[in-house]
C-alpha positions as a printed Julia matrix, in Angstrom:
71×3 Matrix{Float64}:
 148.18  124.84  118.12
 147.39  127.95  115.95
 145.45  130.69  117.57
 146.58  129.93  121.17
 147.97  133.44  121.81
 144.99  135.82  122.45
 146.63  138.32  120.02
 146.76  135.56  117.34
 143.64  134.76  115.45
 142.67  131.37  114.22
 141.45  132.53  110.92
 140.11  129.32  109.45
 138.07  128.39  112.51
 136.6   131.82  112.74
 135.53  131.78  109.02
 134.01  128.28  109.53
 132.11  129.35  112.65
 130.8   132.39  110.8
 129.71  130.35  107.92
 127.89  127.81  110.14
 126.1   130.57  111.86
 124.9   132.1   108.69
 123.79  128.63  107.48
 121.8   127.87  110.58
 119.87  131.14  110.0
 118.89  130.02  106.55
 115.27  128.85  105.89
 116.25  125.67  104.02
 116.33  122.8   106.46
 118.63  120.77  104.41
 121.36  123.53  104.59
 120.8   123.62  108.36
 121.36  119.91  108.56
 124.53  120.11  106.44
 125.89  122.71  108.87
 125.23  120.5   111.83
 126.81  117.57  110.17
 129.9   119.66  109.33
 130.22  120.63  112.91
 129.9   117.04  114.1
 132.58  115.73  111.75
 134.95  118.55  112.58
 134.61  117.89  116.35
 135.03  114.1   115.71
 138.18  114.75  113.68
 139.61  116.87  116.51
 138.66  114.16  119.11
 140.64  111.47  117.21
 143.6   113.75  116.09
 146.69  112.51  117.92
 148.0   116.15  118.09
 145.08  117.29  120.32
 144.9   114.75  123.03
 146.16  116.88  125.95
 143.37  118.09  128.24
 144.29  121.7   127.6
 143.95  121.15  123.79
 140.59  119.57  124.24
 139.56  122.54  126.51
 140.73  124.96  123.8
 138.83  123.23  120.96
 135.73  123.09  123.17
 135.91  126.81  123.87
 136.5   127.5   120.29
 133.31  125.87  119.04
 131.21  126.53  122.28
 129.32  129.5   120.68
 127.77  127.06  118.28
 126.16  124.88  120.98
 123.25  127.34  121.55
 122.29  127.22  117.97
């Protein structure tokens, strides 16, 4: 899985998380709703992806997107 090594950066995930954070700070409620939907769809796709069914993969994905939970 890309980004597993601490010295390696998961570029696409970091860009996506950054954009979702920025969108959630927007005044427009429809943009906020779209950001939430994008996150839900992304997490669902990871859940059903056969490549990420090991417990350590699921933990990695959860930790990757955990900062967004508080938003």
